[in-house]
Coordinates of N, CA and C in Angstrom, one line a residue:
A92 N 21.9 0.0 5.1 CA 21.1 0.0 6.4 C 19.7 -0.6 6.0
G93 N 19.1 -1.2 7.0 CA 17.8 -1.8 6.8 C 17.6 -3.1 7.6
M94 N 16.5 -3.7 7.3 CA 16.2 -5.0 8.0 C 15.8 -6.0 7.0
M95 N 16.0 -7.2 7.3 CA 15.5 -8.3 6.5 C 15.0 -9.4 7.4
G96 N 14.0 -10.1 7.0 CA 13.5 -11.2 7.7 C 13.1 -12.3 6.8
L97 N 13.4 -13.5 7.2 CA 13.1 -14.7 6.4 C 12.3 -15.6 7.2
Y98 N 11.3 -16.3 6.6 CA 10.5 -17.3 7.3 C 10.0 -18.3 6.3
N99 N 9.7 -19.5 6.9 CA 9.1 -20.6 6.1 C 7.7 -20.8 6.6
V100 N 6.7 -21.0 5.7 CA 5.4 -21.3 6.1 C 5.2 -22.8 5.9
E101 N 4.8 -23.5 6.9 CA 4.6 -25.0 6.9 C 3.2 -25.3 7.4
T102 N 2.7 -26.4 6.9 CA 1.4 -26.8 7.4 C 1.5 -27.3 8.9
C103 N 0.5 -27.1 9.6 CA 0.5 -27.5 11.0 C -0.2 -28.8 11.3
G104 N -0.8 -29.4 10.2 CA -1.5 -30.6 10.3 C -2.9 -30.5 10.7
R105 N -3.3 -29.3 11.0 CA -4.7 -29.1 11.4 C -5.5 -28.7 10.2
H106 N -6.8 -29.0 10.2 CA -7.6 -28.7 9.1 C -8.6 -27.6 9.6
P107 N -8.8 -26.5 8.9 CA -9.8 -25.5 9.4 C -11.2 -26.1 9.5
A108 N -11.9 -25.6 10.4 CA -13.3 -26.0 10.6 C -14.1 -25.5 9.4
A109 N -15.1 -26.3 9.1 CA -16.0 -25.9 8.0 C -16.8 -24.6 8.4
L110 N -17.1 -23.8 7.4 CA -17.8 -22.6 7.6 C -19.2 -22.9 8.2
T111 N -19.6 -22.1 9.2 CA -20.9 -22.3 9.7 C -21.8 -21.3 9.0
T112 N -23.0 -21.2 9.5 CA -24.0 -20.3 8.8 C -23.5 -18.8 9.0
G113 N -23.9 -18.0 8.0 CA -23.5 -16.6 8.0 C -23.3 -16.1 6.6
N114 N -23.0 -14.9 6.5 CA -22.8 -14.3 5.2 C -21.3 -14.4 4.8
V115 N -21.0 -14.6 3.5 CA -19.7 -14.7 3.1 C -19.3 -13.5 2.1
R116 N -18.2 -12.9 2.4 CA -17.7 -11.9 1.5 C -16.4 -12.3 1.0
K117 N -16.2 -12.1 -0.3 CA -14.9 -12.5 -1.0 C -14.2 -11.2 -1.4
Y118 N -12.9 -11.0 -1.0 CA -12.1 -9.9 -1.4 C -10.9 -10.5 -2.2
F119 N -10.6 -9.8 -3.3 CA -9.5 -10.2 -4.1 C -8.5 -9.1 -4.0
I120 N -7.5 -9.3 -3.2 CA -6.5 -8.2 -2.9 C -5.1 -8.7 -3.2
A121 N -4.4 -7.9 -3.9 CA -3.0 -8.3 -4.3 C -2.0 -7.3 -3.7
A122 N -0.9 -7.8 -3.3 CA 0.2 -6.9 -2.8 C 1.1 -6.6 -4.0
E123 N 1.1 -5.3 -4.4 CA 1.8 -4.9 -5.6 C 3.0 -3.9 -5.2
K124 N 4.1 -4.2 -5.8 CA 5.3 -3.3 -5.6 C 5.1 -2.0 -6.5
I125 N 5.1 -0.9 -5.8 CA 5.0 0.4 -6.6 C 6.1 1.4 -6.1
L126 N 6.5 2.3 -7.0 CA 7.4 3.4 -6.7 C 6.5 4.5 -6.2
W127 N 6.6 4.8 -4.9 CA 5.7 5.9 -4.3 C 6.5 7.1 -4.2
N128 N 6.0 8.2 -4.8 CA 6.6 9.5 -4.7 C 5.9 10.3 -3.6
Y129 N 6.7 10.7 -2.6 CA 6.1 11.4 -1.4 C 5.7 12.8 -1.7
A130 N 6.3 13.4 -2.8 CA 6.0 14.8 -3.2 C 6.1 14.9 -4.7
P131 N 5.0 14.4 -5.4 CA 5.0 14.4 -6.8 C 5.2 15.8 -7.5
N132 N 4.8 16.9 -6.8 CA 4.9 18.2 -7.4 C 6.3 18.8 -7.0
N133 N 7.0 18.2 -6.1 CA 8.4 18.7 -5.7 C 8.3 20.2 -5.3
Y134 N 7.3 20.6 -4.7 CA 7.1 22.1 -4.4 C 6.8 22.2 -2.9
D135 N 7.5 23.2 -2.2 CA 7.3 23.5 -0.8 C 6.3 24.7 -0.8
R136 N 5.1 24.5 -0.3 CA 4.1 25.5 -0.3 C 4.4 26.6 0.7
F137 N 5.3 26.4 1.7 CA 5.6 27.4 2.7 C 6.7 28.3 2.2
T138 N 7.7 27.7 1.6 CA 8.9 28.6 1.1 C 8.8 29.0 -0.3
H139 N 7.9 28.3 -1.0 CA 7.7 28.5 -2.5 C 8.9 28.1 -3.3
N140 N 9.7 27.2 -2.8 CA 10.9 26.7 -3.5 C 10.6 25.2 -3.8
T141 N 11.5 24.6 -4.6 CA 11.4 23.2 -4.8 C 11.9 22.5 -3.6
L142 N 11.5 21.3 -3.3 CA 11.9 20.5 -2.2 C 13.3 20.1 -2.2
D143 N 13.9 20.0 -3.4 CA 15.3 19.6 -3.6 C 16.2 20.7 -3.7
D144 N 15.7 22.0 -3.4 CA 16.6 23.2 -3.4 C 17.7 22.9 -2.4
P145 N 19.0 23.1 -2.8 CA 20.1 22.8 -1.9 C 20.1 23.6 -0.6
D146 N 19.4 24.8 -0.6 CA 19.4 25.6 0.6 C 18.2 25.3 1.5
S147 N 17.3 24.4 1.1 CA 16.1 24.1 1.9 C 16.4 23.0 2.9
Q148 N 15.6 22.9 3.9 CA 15.7 21.9 5.0 C 15.2 20.5 4.4
S149 N 14.4 20.6 3.4 CA 13.9 19.3 2.8 C 14.9 18.7 1.8
A150 N 15.9 19.3 1.4 CA 16.8 18.8 0.4 C 17.4 17.4 0.8
I151 N 17.7 17.2 2.1 CA 18.3 16.0 2.5 C 17.3 14.8 2.3
Y152 N 16.0 15.1 2.2 CA 15.0 14.0 1.9 C 14.7 13.9 0.4
F153 N 14.7 15.0 -0.3 CA 14.2 15.0 -1.7 C 15.3 15.1 -2.8
A154 N 16.4 15.6 -2.5 CA 17.5 15.7 -3.5 C 18.0 14.3 -3.8
R155 N 18.3 14.1 -5.1 CA 18.9 12.9 -5.6 C 20.4 13.1 -5.9
S156 N 21.2 12.2 -5.4 CA 22.6 12.3 -5.7 C 23.2 10.9 -5.5
S157 N 24.5 10.8 -5.6 CA 25.2 9.5 -5.4 C 25.0 8.9 -4.0
D158 N 24.7 9.7 -3.0 CA 24.4 9.2 -1.7 C 23.0 9.5 -1.2
R159 N 22.1 10.0 -2.0 CA 20.7 10.3 -1.6 C 19.8 9.6 -2.6
I160 N 18.6 9.1 -2.1 CA 17.7 8.4 -3.0 C 16.5 9.3 -3.4
G161 N 16.4 10.5 -2.9 CA 15.3 11.4 -3.2 C 14.0 11.0 -2.5
G162 N 12.9 11.5 -3.1 CA 11.6 11.4 -2.4 C 10.8 10.2 -2.9
S163 N 11.3 9.3 -3.7 CA 10.5 8.2 -4.2 C 11.1 6.9 -3.6
Y164 N 10.2 6.1 -3.1 CA 10.6 4.8 -2.4 C 9.7 3.7 -2.9
W165 N 10.3 2.5 -2.9 CA 9.5 1.3 -3.3 C 8.7 0.9 -2.1
K166 N 7.4 0.7 -2.4 CA 6.4 0.3 -1.3 C 5.6 -0.8 -1.8
V167 N 4.9 -1.5 -0.9 CA 3.9 -2.5 -1.3 C 2.5 -1.8 -1.1
H168 N 1.7 -1.9 -2.1 CA 0.4 -1.3 -2.1 C -0.6 -2.5 -2.2
Y169 N -1.6 -2.5 -1.3 CA -2.6 -3.5 -1.4 C -3.7 -3.0 -2.3
T170 N -3.9 -3.7 -3.4 CA -4.9 -3.3 -4.4 C -6.0 -4.3 -4.5
E171 N -7.2 -3.8 -4.5 CA -8.4 -4.7 -4.6 C -8.8 -4.9 -6.1
Y172 N -9.1 -6.1 -6.4 CA -9.5 -6.4 -7.8 C -11.0 -6.9 -7.7
T173 N -11.6 -6.9 -8.9 CA -13.1 -7.2 -9.0 C -13.4 -8.7 -8.9
D174 N -12.4 -9.6 -9.3 CA -12.6 -11.0 -9.2 C -11.3 -11.8 -9.1
E175 N -11.4 -13.1 -9.1 CA -10.3 -14.0 -8.9 C -9.3 -14.0 -10.0
S176 N -9.6 -13.4 -11.1 CA -8.7 -13.3 -12.3 C -7.6 -12.2 -12.0
F177 N -7.9 -11.3 -11.1 CA -6.9 -10.2 -10.8 C -6.5 -9.4 -12.1
S178 N -7.5 -9.2 -13.0 CA -7.3 -8.5 -14.2 C -7.9 -7.1 -14.3
H179 N -8.8 -6.8 -13.4 CA -9.5 -5.5 -13.3 C -9.5 -5.0 -11.9
K180 N -8.8 -3.8 -11.8 CA -8.7 -3.2 -10.5 C -10.1 -2.6 -10.1
K181 N -10.4 -2.7 -8.9 CA -11.7 -2.2 -8.4 C -11.5 -0.7 -8.2
T182 N -12.4 0.1 -8.7 CA -12.3 1.6 -8.6 C -12.7 1.9 -7.1
P183 N -11.8 2.7 -6.4 CA -12.1 3.0 -5.0 C -13.3 4.0 -5.0
F184 N -14.1 3.9 -3.9 CA -15.1 4.8 -3.7 C -14.5 6.2 -3.4
L185 N -15.3 7.3 -3.7 CA -14.8 8.6 -3.5 C -14.3 8.8 -2.1
E186 N -15.0 8.2 -1.1 CA -14.6 8.3 0.3 C -13.3 7.7 0.6
E187 N -12.8 6.8 -0.3 CA -11.5 6.1 0.0 C -10.4 6.6 -0.8
Q188 N -10.6 7.6 -1.7 CA -9.5 8.0 -2.6 C -8.4 8.8 -1.8
H189 N -8.7 9.3 -0.7 CA -7.7 10.1 0.1 C -6.7 9.1 0.8
L190 N -7.0 7.8 0.8 CA -6.2 6.9 1.5 C -4.8 6.7 0.9
G191 N -4.7 6.9 -0.4 CA -3.4 6.8 -1.1 C -2.7 5.5 -0.9
I192 N -1.5 5.5 -0.3 CA -0.7 4.3 -0.1 C -1.3 3.3 0.9
L193 N -2.3 3.7 1.7 CA -2.9 2.8 2.6 C -3.6 1.7 2.0
G194 N -4.0 1.9 0.8 CA -4.7 0.8 0.0 C -6.1 0.6 0.3
T195 N -6.6 -0.6 0.0 CA -8.1 -0.8 0.1 C -8.5 -1.0 1.5
T196 N -9.8 -0.9 1.7 CA -10.4 -1.1 3.0 C -11.4 -2.3 2.8
S197 N -11.7 -2.9 3.9 CA -12.7 -4.0 3.8 C -13.7 -3.8 5.0
D198 N -15.0 -3.9 4.6 CA -16.1 -3.8 5.6 C -16.5 -5.1 6.1
V199 N -16.4 -5.4 7.4 CA -16.8 -6.7 7.9 C -17.6 -6.4 9.2
I200 N -18.7 -7.1 9.3 CA -19.6 -7.0 10.4 C -19.8 -8.4 11.1
L201 N -20.4 -8.4 12.2 CA -20.6 -9.6 13.0 C -21.3 -10.6 12.1
N202 N -20.9 -11.9 12.2 CA -21.5 -13.0 11.5 C -21.1 -13.0 10.0
F203 N -20.0 -12.3 9.6 CA -19.6 -12.4 8.2 C -18.3 -13.2 8.2
Y204 N -18.1 -13.9 7.1 CA -16.8 -14.6 6.9 C -16.1 -14.0 5.7
I205 N -14.8 -13.9 5.8 CA -14.0 -13.4 4.7 C -13.3 -14.5 4.1
L206 N -13.4 -14.6 2.7 CA -12.6 -15.6 2.0 C -11.6 -14.9 1.1

């Protein structure tokens, strides 16, 4: 079960307009495939049992078997880097650390151009 989409990116023959006056900000963001665990501690704080306990309501989502994938899924995470070499990840600000899988944020204001 699932969905798949294919597309081709072609040039449209148009050339983008030259940048006008304004401030320029460069962001170096990569889409990276990661295995995201929705419950790394595997613990239900309400029942005090493990999430994959066969008698729990959560077992259908977190138990692993021949017909269940458990609580870890492949995701794409948008990661910001410090420069165009993409060799050093940018440390998120304290205010951004709660975002988890949502990835990086970018601050843009009027008269700014993003490259």
